[in-house]
Coordinates of N, CA and C in Angstrom, one line a residue:
X1 N 5.5 47.3 36.2 CA 4.1 47.8 36.0 C 3.5 48.0 37.4
X2 N 2.9 49.2 37.5 CA 2.3 49.6 38.8 C 1.0 49.0 39.0
X3 N 0.3 48.6 37.9 CA -1.1 48.0 38.0 C -1.2 46.7 37.2
X4 N -2.3 46.1 37.3 CA -2.5 44.9 36.5 C -3.8 45.1 35.6
X5 N -3.7 45.7 34.5 CA -4.8 46.0 33.7 C -5.5 44.8 33.1
X6 N -6.8 44.8 33.0 CA -7.5 43.7 32.3 C -7.9 44.1 30.9
X7 N -7.6 45.3 30.5 CA -7.9 45.8 29.1 C -6.6 46.1 28.4
X8 N -6.5 45.5 27.2 CA -5.4 45.8 26.3 C -5.9 46.6 25.1
X9 N -5.1 47.6 24.6 CA -5.5 48.4 23.5 C -4.3 48.4 22.5
X10 N -4.6 48.1 21.2 CA -3.6 48.2 20.2 C -3.9 49.5 19.4
X11 N -3.0 50.5 19.6 CA -3.3 51.8 19.1 C -2.9 51.9 17.6
X12 N -3.8 51.3 16.7 CA -3.6 51.4 15.3 C -4.0 52.8 14.8
X13 N -4.2 52.9 13.5 CA -4.6 54.1 12.8 C -5.9 54.6 13.5
X14 N -6.0 55.8 13.8 CA -7.2 56.4 14.4 C -7.2 56.4 15.9
X15 N -6.2 55.8 16.5 CA -6.2 55.8 18.0 C -4.9 56.3 18.6
X16 N -4.0 56.8 17.7 CA -2.7 57.3 18.2 C -2.8 58.3 19.3
X17 N -3.8 59.3 19.1 CA -3.9 60.3 20.1 C -4.6 59.9 21.4
X18 N -5.0 58.7 21.5 CA -5.6 58.2 22.7 C -4.6 58.2 23.8
X19 N -3.3 58.2 23.4 CA -2.2 58.3 24.4 C -2.3 59.5 25.2
X20 N -2.7 60.6 24.6 CA -2.8 61.9 25.3 C -3.9 61.9 26.4
X21 N -4.9 60.9 26.3 CA -6.0 60.8 27.2 C -5.6 59.9 28.4
X22 N -4.4 59.2 28.3 CA -4.0 58.4 29.4 C -3.4 59.2 30.5
X23 N -3.7 58.8 31.8 CA -3.0 59.4 32.9 C -2.2 58.4 33.7
X24 N -1.4 58.8 34.6 CA -0.6 57.9 35.5 C 0.2 56.9 34.6
X25 N 0.8 57.5 33.5 CA 1.5 56.6 32.5 C 2.8 56.1 33.0
X26 N 3.1 54.8 32.6 CA 4.4 54.3 32.7 C 4.7 53.8 31.3
X27 N 5.8 54.3 30.7 CA 6.1 53.9 29.3 C 7.3 53.0 29.2
X28 N 7.1 51.9 28.4 CA 8.2 51.0 28.3 C 8.5 50.8 26.8
X29 N 9.8 51.2 26.4 CA 10.2 51.1 25.0 C 10.2 49.7 24.6
X30 N 9.7 49.4 23.4 CA 9.7 48.0 22.8 C 11.2 47.4 22.9
X31 N 12.2 48.3 22.6 CA 13.5 47.8 22.5 C 14.0 47.2 23.8
X32 N 13.4 47.6 24.9 CA 13.8 47.2 26.3 C 13.1 45.9 26.7
X33 N 12.1 45.4 25.9 CA 11.4 44.2 26.3 C 11.9 43.0 25.5
X34 N 12.4 42.0 26.2 CA 13.0 40.8 25.5 C 12.0 40.2 24.5
X35 N 12.6 40.0 23.3 CA 11.9 39.3 22.2 C 10.9 40.2 21.5
X36 N 10.7 41.4 21.9 CA 9.7 42.3 21.3 C 10.3 42.8 19.9
X37 N 9.5 42.7 18.8 CA 9.9 43.4 17.6 C 9.9 44.9 17.7
X38 N 10.4 45.6 16.7 CA 10.4 47.0 16.7 C 9.7 47.5 15.4
X39 N 8.7 48.3 15.5 CA 7.9 48.8 14.3 C 8.8 49.6 13.4
X40 N 8.6 49.4 12.1 CA 9.4 50.2 11.1 C 8.5 51.1 10.3
X41 N 7.2 51.2 10.6 CA 6.3 51.9 9.8 C 6.1 53.3 10.3
X42 N 6.1 54.3 9.3 CA 5.9 55.7 9.7 C 4.5 55.8 10.3
X43 N 4.4 56.5 11.4 CA 3.1 56.7 12.0 C 2.8 55.7 13.1
X44 N 3.7 54.7 13.3 CA 3.6 53.7 14.4 C 4.8 53.9 15.3
X45 N 4.5 54.3 16.5 CA 5.6 54.4 17.5 C 5.9 53.1 18.1
X46 N 6.8 53.0 19.1 CA 7.2 51.8 19.7 C 7.2 51.8 21.2
X47 N 6.1 51.8 21.9 CA 6.1 51.8 23.3 C 4.9 51.0 23.9
X48 N 5.1 50.3 25.0 CA 4.1 49.7 25.7 C 3.8 50.7 26.9
X49 N 2.5 51.1 27.0 CA 2.1 52.1 28.0 C 1.1 51.5 29.0
X50 N 1.5 51.6 30.2 CA 0.5 51.3 31.3 C 0.0 52.6 31.9
X51 N -1.3 52.7 32.0 CA -1.9 53.9 32.5 C -3.4 53.8 32.7
X52 N -4.0 54.9 33.0 CA -5.5 54.9 33.2 C -6.2 55.7 32.1
X53 N -7.3 55.1 31.6 CA -8.1 55.8 30.6 C -9.5 55.9 31.2
X54 N -9.9 57.2 31.5 CA -11.1 57.4 32.2 C -11.2 56.8 33.5
X55 N -10.0 56.7 34.2 CA -9.9 56.1 35.5 C -9.8 54.6 35.6
X56 N -9.8 54.0 34.3 CA -9.7 52.5 34.3 C -8.3 52.1 33.8
X57 N -7.7 51.1 34.5 CA -6.4 50.7 34.2 C -6.4 50.0 32.8
X58 N -5.4 50.4 31.9 CA -5.3 49.8 30.6 C -3.8 49.6 30.3
X59 N -3.6 48.7 29.3 CA -2.3 48.4 28.8 C -2.3 48.7 27.3
X60 N -1.6 49.7 26.8 CA -1.7 50.1 25.4 C -0.4 49.9 24.7
X61 N -0.6 49.4 23.4 CA 0.5 49.2 22.5 C 0.5 50.4 21.6
X62 N 1.5 51.3 21.7 CA 1.6 52.4 20.8 C 2.5 52.0 19.6
X63 N 1.9 51.5 18.5 CA 2.7 50.9 17.4 C 2.5 49.4 17.4
X64 N 2.1 48.9 16.2 CA 1.9 47.5 16.1 C 2.9 47.0 15.0
X65 N 2.9 45.7 14.9 CA 3.8 45.0 13.9 C 3.0 44.4 12.8
X66 N 3.6 44.5 11.6 CA 2.9 44.0 10.4 C 3.6 42.9 9.7
X67 N 2.9 42.0 9.1 CA 3.5 40.9 8.4 C 4.4 41.4 7.2
X68 N 3.9 42.5 6.6 CA 4.6 43.0 5.4 C 5.9 43.7 5.8
X69 N 6.2 43.9 7.1 CA 7.5 44.4 7.5 C 8.6 43.4 7.4
X70 N 8.2 42.1 7.3 CA 9.1 41.0 7.2 C 9.1 40.2 8.5
X71 N 8.3 40.5 9.4 CA 8.2 39.7 10.6 C 7.4 38.4 10.3
X72 N 7.7 37.3 11.0 CA 6.8 36.2 10.9 C 5.6 36.4 11.8
X73 N 4.6 35.5 11.7 CA 3.4 35.7 12.5 C 3.6 35.5 14.0
X74 N 4.5 34.7 14.4 CA 4.8 34.6 15.8 C 5.3 36.0 16.4
X75 N 6.1 36.7 15.6 CA 6.6 38.0 16.0 C 5.4 39.0 16.0
X76 N 4.6 39.0 15.0 CA 3.5 40.0 14.8 C 2.6 39.9 16.0
X77 N 2.3 38.6 16.5 CA 1.4 38.4 17.5 C 2.0 38.2 18.9
X78 N 3.3 38.3 19.0 CA 3.9 38.1 20.3 C 3.4 39.1 21.4
X79 N 3.1 40.4 21.1 CA 2.6 41.3 22.1 C 1.3 40.8 22.7
X80 N 0.4 40.1 21.9 CA -0.9 39.6 22.4 C -0.6 38.5 23.5
X81 N 0.4 37.7 23.2 CA 0.8 36.7 24.2 C 1.3 37.3 25.5
X82 N 2.0 38.4 25.3 CA 2.5 39.2 26.5 C 1.3 39.7 27.3
X83 N 0.4 40.3 26.6 CA -0.8 40.8 27.3 C -1.5 39.7 28.0
X84 N -1.7 38.6 27.4 CA -2.4 37.5 28.1 C -1.6 37.1 29.4
X85 N -0.3 37.0 29.3 CA 0.5 36.6 30.4 C 0.4 37.6 31.5
X86 N 0.1 38.9 31.2 CA 0.0 40.0 32.2 C -1.4 40.1 32.7
X87 N -2.3 39.2 32.2 CA -3.7 39.2 32.8 C -4.7 39.9 32.0
X88 N -4.4 40.4 30.8 CA -5.4 41.1 30.0 C -6.6 40.1 29.6
X89 N -7.8 40.6 29.7 CA -9.0 39.8 29.4 C -9.8 40.4 28.2
X90 N -9.6 41.6 27.9 CA -10.2 42.3 26.7 C -9.2 42.9 25.8
X91 N -9.4 42.8 24.5 CA -8.4 43.5 23.6 C -9.2 44.4 22.7
X92 N -8.9 45.7 22.6 CA -9.5 46.6 21.7 C -8.5 47.0 20.6
X93 N -8.9 46.8 19.3 CA -8.0 47.1 18.2 C -8.6 48.1 17.2
X94 N -7.8 48.8 16.6 CA -8.2 49.7 15.5 C -7.3 49.6 14.3
X95 N -7.8 50.0 13.1 CA -7.0 50.0 11.9 C -7.6 51.0 10.9
X96 N -6.8 51.1 9.8 CA -7.3 51.8 8.6 C -7.7 50.8 7.6
X97 N -8.7 51.0 6.8 CA -9.2 50.0 5.9 C -9.8 50.7 4.7
X98 N -9.7 49.9 3.5 CA -10.4 50.4 2.3 C -11.7 49.8 2.3
X99 N -12.8 50.5 2.0 CA -14.1 50.1 2.0 C -14.6 49.5 0.6
X100 N -15.2 48.4 0.6 CA -15.8 47.8 -0.6 C -17.3 47.9 -0.6
X101 N -17.9 48.2 0.5 CA -19.4 48.3 0.6 C -19.8 49.6 0.0
X102 N -20.7 49.5 -1.0 CA -21.1 50.8 -1.6 C -21.8 51.8 -0.7
X103 N -22.3 51.3 0.4 CA -23.0 52.2 1.4 C -22.0 53.0 2.2
X104 N -20.7 52.6 2.2 CA -19.7 53.3 3.0 C -19.2 54.6 2.4
X105 N -18.8 55.5 3.2 CA -18.2 56.7 2.8 C -16.8 56.9 3.5
X106 N -15.9 57.6 2.8 CA -14.6 57.9 3.4 C -14.7 58.6 4.7
X107 N -14.0 58.1 5.8 CA -14.2 58.6 7.1 C -15.1 57.9 8.0
X108 N -15.9 57.0 7.4 CA -16.8 56.1 8.3 C -16.0 55.3 9.3
X109 N -16.6 55.0 10.4 CA -16.1 54.1 11.4 C -16.9 52.8 11.2
X110 N -16.2 51.7 10.9 CA -16.8 50.4 10.8 C -16.5 49.5 11.9
X111 N -17.5 49.1 12.7 CA -17.3 48.1 13.7 C -17.2 46.8 13.1
X112 N -16.1 46.1 13.4 CA -15.8 44.8 12.8 C -16.7 43.7 13.4
X113 N -17.5 43.1 12.6 CA -18.4 42.0 13.0 C -17.8 40.7 12.9
X114 N -16.9 40.5 11.9 CA -16.3 39.3 11.6 C -15.1 39.5 10.6
X115 N -14.3 38.5 10.4 CA -13.2 38.8 9.4 C -13.0 37.6 8.5
X116 N -12.3 37.8 7.4 CA -11.9 36.8 6.4 C -10.3 36.8 6.4
X117 N -9.7 35.7 6.7 CA -8.2 35.7 6.8 C -7.6 35.3 5.5
X118 N -7.0 36.2 4.8 CA -6.3 35.9 3.5 C -4.8 36.0 3.6
X119 N -4.3 36.1 4.9 CA -2.8 36.1 5.0 C -2.2 34.7 4.6
X120 N -1.0 34.7 4.0 CA -0.4 33.5 3.5 C 0.2 32.6 4.7
X121 N 0.3 33.2 5.9 CA 0.8 32.4 7.0 C -0.2 32.5 8.2
X122 N -0.4 31.4 8.9 CA -1.3 31.5 10.0 C -0.5 31.6 11.3
X123 N -1.0 32.4 12.2 CA -0.2 32.6 13.5 C -0.2 31.4 14.4
X124 N -1.1 30.5 14.2 CA -1.2 29.3 15.1 C -0.6 28.1 14.4
X125 N 0.0 28.3 13.2 CA 0.7 27.1 12.6 C 1.9 26.6 13.4
X126 N 2.0 25.3 13.5 CA 3.1 24.8 14.2 C 2.6 24.0 15.5
X127 N 3.5 23.6 16.3 CA 3.2 22.9 17.5 C 2.4 23.8 18.4
X128 N 1.3 23.2 19.0 CA 0.4 23.9 19.9 C 0.8 23.6 21.4
X129 N 0.9 24.7 22.2 CA 1.1 24.5 23.6 C -0.3 24.6 24.3
X130 N -0.8 23.5 24.8 CA -2.2 23.6 25.4 C -2.3 24.6 26.5
X131 N -1.2 25.0 27.2 CA -1.3 26.1 28.2 C -1.6 27.4 27.6
X132 N -1.3 27.6 26.3 CA -1.6 28.9 25.6 C -3.0 28.9 25.0
X133 N -3.6 27.8 24.7 CA -4.9 27.7 24.1 C -5.1 26.4 23.4
X134 N -6.3 26.1 22.9 CA -6.6 24.8 22.3 C -6.0 24.7 20.9
X135 N -5.7 23.4 20.5 CA -5.2 23.2 19.2 C -6.1 23.7 18.1
X136 N -7.4 23.6 18.2 CA -8.4 24.0 17.2 C -9.4 25.0 17.9
X137 N -9.0 26.3 18.0 CA -9.8 27.3 18.7 C -11.1 27.6 17.9
X138 N -12.2 27.8 18.6 CA -13.4 28.2 18.0 C -13.3 29.7 17.6
X139 N -13.8 30.0 16.4 CA -13.8 31.4 15.9 C -15.2 31.9 15.5
X140 N -16.3 31.2 16.1 CA -17.6 31.6 15.7 C -18.0 33.0 16.3
X141 N -17.3 33.5 17.3 CA -17.5 34.8 17.8 C -16.2 35.5 18.0
X142 N -15.4 35.6 16.9 CA -14.1 36.2 17.0 C -14.1 37.6 17.6
X143 N -15.2 38.4 17.3 CA -15.4 39.7 17.8 C -16.6 39.7 18.7
X144 N -16.4 40.0 20.0 CA -17.5 39.8 21.0 C -18.8 40.6 20.7
X145 N -19.9 39.8 20.6 CA -21.2 40.4 20.3 C -21.6 41.4 21.4
X146 N -21.2 41.1 22.6 CA -21.5 42.0 23.8 C -20.8 43.3 23.6
X147 N -19.5 43.3 23.3 CA -18.7 44.5 23.1 C -19.2 45.3 21.9
X148 N -19.6 44.6 20.8 CA -20.2 45.3 19.7 C -21.5 46.0 20.1
X149 N -22.4 45.4 20.8 CA -23.6 46.0 21.3 C -23.3 47.2 22.1
X150 N -22.4 47.1 23.0 CA -22.0 48.3 23.9 C -21.5 49.5 23.0
X151 N -20.7 49.2 22.0 CA -20.1 50.2 21.2 C -21.2 50.9 20.4
X152 N -22.1 50.1 19.9 CA -23.2 50.7 19.1 C -24.1 51.6 19.9
X153 N -24.3 51.2 21.2 CA -25.1 52.0 22.1 C -24.4 53.3 22.4
X154 N -23.1 53.3 22.6 CA -22.3 54.5 22.8 C -22.4 55.4 21.6
X155 N -22.3 54.8 20.4 CA -22.4 55.6 19.2 C -23.8 56.3 19.0
X156 N -24.8 55.6 19.4 CA -26.2 56.1 19.4 C -26.3 57.3 20.3
X157 N -25.8 57.1 21.6 CA -25.9 58.1 22.6 C -25.2 59.4 22.2
X158 N -24.1 59.3 21.4 CA -23.3 60.5 21.1 C -23.5 60.9 19.6
X159 N -24.5 60.3 19.0 CA -24.9 60.6 17.6 C -23.6 60.5 16.7
X160 N -22.9 59.4 16.8 CA -21.8 59.1 15.9 C -22.2 58.1 14.9
X161 N -22.0 58.4 13.6 CA -22.3 57.4 12.6 C -21.3 56.3 12.6
X162 N -21.8 55.1 12.8 CA -21.0 53.9 12.6 C -21.7 52.9 11.7
X163 N -20.9 52.2 11.0 CA -21.4 51.1 10.1 C -20.8 49.8 10.7
X164 N -21.2 48.7 10.1 CA -20.8 47.4 10.7 C -20.4 46.5 9.5
X165 N -19.4 45.7 9.6 CA -19.1 44.8 8.5 C -18.0 43.8 8.7
X166 N -17.6 43.2 7.6 CA -16.6 42.1 7.7 C -15.3 42.6 7.1
X167 N -14.2 42.4 7.9 CA -12.9 42.9 7.6 C -12.1 41.8 6.9
X168 N -11.5 42.1 5.7 CA -10.7 41.1 5.0 C -9.2 41.5 5.3
X169 N -8.4 40.5 5.9 CA -7.0 40.7 6.2 C -6.1 40.2 5.1
X170 N -5.3 41.1 4.5 CA -4.3 40.6 3.5 C -2.9 41.0 3.9
X171 N -1.9 40.5 3.2 CA -0.5 40.7 3.7 C 0.0 42.1 3.3
X172 N -0.5 42.7 2.2 CA 0.1 44.0 1.8 C 1.5 43.8 1.3
X173 N 2.3 44.8 1.1 CA 2.1 46.2 1.5 C 1.4 47.0 0.3
X174 N 1.1 46.4 -0.8 CA 0.4 47.2 -1.8 C -1.1 47.4 -1.5
X175 N -1.6 48.6 -1.9 CA -3.0 48.8 -1.8 C -3.6 47.9 -2.9
X176 N -4.9 47.8 -2.8 CA -5.6 46.8 -3.7 C -5.8 47.3 -5.1
X177 N -5.9 46.3 -6.1 CA -6.2 46.6 -7.4 C -7.8 46.6 -7.5
X178 N -8.4 47.3 -8.5 CA -9.8 47.3 -8.6 C -10.4 45.8 -8.7
X179 N -9.7 44.9 -9.4 CA -10.1 43.5 -9.4 C -10.1 42.9 -8.1
X180 N -9.1 43.2 -7.3 CA -9.0 42.6 -5.9 C -10.2 43.1 -5.1
X181 N -10.4 44.4 -5.2 CA -11.6 45.0 -4.4 C -12.9 44.2 -4.8
X182 N -13.1 44.0 -6.1 CA -14.3 43.3 -6.5 C -14.3 41.9 -5.9
X183 N -13.2 41.2 -6.0 CA -13.1 39.8 -5.4 C -13.4 39.8 -3.9
X184 N -12.8 40.7 -3.2 CA -13.0 40.8 -1.7 C -14.5 41.0 -1.4
X185 N -15.1 41.9 -2.2 CA -16.6 42.1 -2.0 C -17.4 40.9 -2.3
X186 N -17.0 40.2 -3.4 CA -17.8 39.0 -3.8 C -17.7 37.9 -2.7
X187 N -16.6 37.8 -2.1 CA -16.4 36.7 -1.0 C -17.0 37.1 0.3
X188 N -17.6 38.3 0.4 CA -18.3 38.7 1.6 C -17.6 39.8 2.5
X189 N -16.6 40.5 1.9 CA -15.9 41.5 2.7 C -16.6 42.9 2.5
X190 N -16.5 43.7 3.6 CA -16.9 45.1 3.5 C -15.8 46.1 3.5
X191 N -14.6 45.6 4.1 CA -13.4 46.5 4.1 C -12.2 45.6 4.1
X192 N -11.1 46.1 3.7 CA -9.8 45.4 3.6 C -8.7 46.1 4.2
X193 N -7.8 45.4 4.9 CA -6.6 46.0 5.5 C -5.5 45.0 5.7
X194 N -4.4 45.5 6.3 CA -3.2 44.7 6.3 C -2.8 44.3 7.7
X195 N -3.7 44.3 8.7 CA -3.4 44.1 10.1 C -4.5 43.4 10.8
X196 N -4.5 43.4 12.1 CA -5.6 43.0 13.0 C -6.0 41.5 13.0
X197 N -6.2 40.9 11.9 CA -6.6 39.5 11.8 C -5.6 38.6 12.6
X198 N -4.3 38.6 12.4 CA -3.4 37.8 13.2 C -3.6 38.0 14.7
X199 N -3.6 39.2 15.1 CA -3.7 39.5 16.5 C -5.1 39.0 17.1
X200 N -6.1 39.2 16.3 CA -7.5 38.7 16.8 C -7.5 37.2 16.9
X201 N -6.9 36.5 16.0 CA -6.8 35.0 16.0 C -6.1 34.6 17.3
X202 N -5.0 35.2 17.6 CA -4.2 34.8 18.8 C -4.9 35.2 20.1
X203 N -5.6 36.3 20.0 CA -6.4 36.7 21.2 C -7.5 35.7 21.5
X204 N -8.2 35.2 20.5 CA -9.2 34.2 20.6 C -8.6 32.9 21.1
X205 N -7.5 32.5 20.6 CA -6.8 31.3 21.0 C -6.5 31.4 22.5
X206 N -6.1 32.6 23.0 CA -5.8 32.8 24.4 C -6.9 33.1 25.3
X207 N -8.2 33.1 24.7 CA -9.4 33.4 25.6 C -9.6 34.8 25.9
X208 N -9.0 35.7 25.1 CA -9.3 37.2 25.3 C -10.4 37.6 24.4
X209 N -11.3 38.4 24.9 CA -12.5 38.9 24.1 C -12.1 40.1 23.4
X210 N -12.6 40.2 22.1 CA -12.0 41.3 21.2 C -13.1 42.2 20.7
X211 N -12.7 43.5 20.6 CA -13.5 44.5 19.9 C -12.6 45.2 18.9
X212 N -13.1 45.2 17.6 CA -12.3 45.9 16.6 C -13.1 46.9 15.8
X213 N -12.4 48.0 15.4 CA -13.0 49.0 14.6 C -12.1 49.6 13.6
X214 N -12.6 49.8 12.4 CA -11.8 50.3 11.3 C -12.3 51.7 10.9
X215 N -11.3 52.6 10.4 CA -11.6 53.8 9.7 C -11.6 53.5 8.3
X216 N -12.6 53.9 7.5 CA -12.6 53.7 6.1 C -11.9 54.9 5.5
X217 N -10.7 54.6 5.0 CA -9.8 55.7 4.5 C -9.8 55.9 3.0
X218 N -10.3 54.9 2.3 CA -10.4 55.0 0.9 C -11.5 54.0 0.4
X219 N -12.0 54.1 -0.8 CA -13.1 53.3 -1.3 C -12.7 52.5 -2.5
X220 N -12.9 51.2 -2.4 CA -12.7 50.3 -3.5 C -14.0 49.9 -4.2
X221 N -14.8 51.0 -4.4 CA -16.2 50.8 -5.0 C -16.1 51.3 -6.5
X222 N -16.6 50.6 -7.4 CA -16.6 51.0 -8.8 C -17.1 52.4 -9.0
X223 N -16.2 53.2 -9.7 CA -16.5 54.6 -9.9 C -16.0 55.5 -8.8
X224 N -15.6 55.0 -7.6 CA -15.1 55.8 -6.5 C -13.6 55.5 -6.2
X225 N -13.0 54.6 -7.0 CA -11.6 54.2 -6.8 C -10.6 55.3 -7.3
X226 N -9.8 55.8 -6.4 CA -8.8 56.8 -6.8 C -7.4 56.4 -6.2
X227 N -6.4 57.0 -6.8 CA -5.0 56.7 -6.3 C -4.9 57.1 -4.8
X228 N -4.3 56.2 -4.0 CA -4.2 56.5 -2.6 C -2.8 56.3 -2.1
X229 N -2.4 57.1 -1.1 CA -1.1 57.0 -0.5 C -1.2 56.8 1.0
X230 N -0.1 56.3 1.6 CA 0.0 56.1 3.1 C -0.3 57.4 3.8
X231 N 0.2 58.5 3.3 CA 0.0 59.8 3.9 C -1.5 60.2 4.0
X232 N -2.2 60.0 2.9 CA -3.6 60.3 2.8 C -4.4 59.4 3.8
X233 N -4.0 58.1 3.9 CA -4.6 57.2 4.9 C -4.5 57.8 6.3
X234 N -3.2 58.2 6.6 CA -2.9 58.8 7.9 C -3.8 60.1 8.2
X235 N -3.9 60.9 7.1 CA -4.6 62.2 7.3 C -6.1 61.9 7.6
X236 N -6.7 61.0 6.9 CA -8.1 60.7 7.1 C -8.3 60.0 8.5
X237 N -7.3 59.2 8.8 CA -7.3 58.6 10.2 C -7.3 59.6 11.3
X238 N -6.4 60.6 11.1 CA -6.3 61.7 12.1 C -7.6 62.5 12.2
X239 N -8.4 62.7 11.1 CA -9.6 63.4 11.2 C -10.7 62.6 12.0
X240 N -10.6 61.3 11.9 CA -11.6 60.4 12.6 C -11.2 60.1 14.0
X241 N -10.0 60.5 14.4 CA -9.5 60.1 15.7 C -10.4 60.5 16.9
X242 N -10.9 61.8 16.9 CA -11.7 62.2 18.1 C -12.9 61.3 18.3
X243 N -13.6 60.9 17.2 CA -14.8 60.1 17.4 C -14.5 58.6 17.8
X244 N -13.4 58.1 17.2 CA -13.0 56.7 17.6 C -12.5 56.7 19.0
X245 N -11.8 57.8 19.4 CA -11.2 57.8 20.8 C -12.4 57.9 21.8
X246 N -13.4 58.7 21.5 CA -14.6 58.8 22.3 C -15.3 57.4 22.5
X247 N -15.5 56.7 21.4 CA -16.1 55.4 21.5 C -15.3 54.4 22.4
X248 N -14.0 54.4 22.2 CA -13.1 53.5 22.9 C -13.0 53.9 24.4
X249 N -13.0 55.2 24.7 CA -12.9 55.6 26.1 C -14.2 55.2 26.8
X250 N -15.3 55.5 26.2 CA -16.6 55.1 26.8 C -16.7 53.6 27.0
X251 N -16.2 52.8 26.0 CA -16.3 51.4 26.0 C -15.5 50.8 27.2
X252 N -14.3 51.4 27.4 CA -13.4 51.0 28.5 C -14.2 51.2 29.8
X253 N -14.9 52.3 30.0 CA -15.6 52.6 31.2 C -16.7 51.5 31.5
X254 N -17.2 50.9 30.4 CA -18.4 50.0 30.6 C -17.9 48.5 30.7
X255 N -16.7 48.3 30.7 CA -16.2 46.9 30.8 C -16.1 46.5 32.2

């Protein structure tokens, strides 16, 4: 690596094209990194990219790993441990999510304020190494309030509509039933997806500050539920990419 970036980015749905904004790139295939898993999901590539975004050094994951692919939580979150070991202090993540909040519309960008963890396995389960983080990490500010405020300011300046809410993390790979959507809404969720939560937990354990954002790609709201496919999720994600990329690029400049 030619630089030592303080900012890590997980290029989930909506941020894939951010790669084209990176300059002075050094690309490292996941296959060449010891112990790194390899993504099996369509739409998720497999490279660790060191480069500059708006003149700022960043370390980007092009392609993330999911629990539903068969990896255990240690494998899913291993890249976050690698980022910490390389000196990353901020982690920016994105995803696609189904919206349960009746005020949301398809294509909305939701800044993640908090999350509810419904994964059946916890990434910190097992013996704790105090050098990696505390046995019982605090999660009262899993998503940095300072980074949220900066992102909302950027959205206001550029007249980008953003909403804010709680992300529910589930194992997948099925999309939700109408009853599950109702349940997630009742317990306090605004959107639901199959990623992000494990990585955010490990980032907090490691002392990394986190900013997360979701693209609302379908709606789990009574009367608005329709059949959805992975291809449609990707298509909506692609349409929202320019706005999400702009927010992330400006946010990186202000860190």
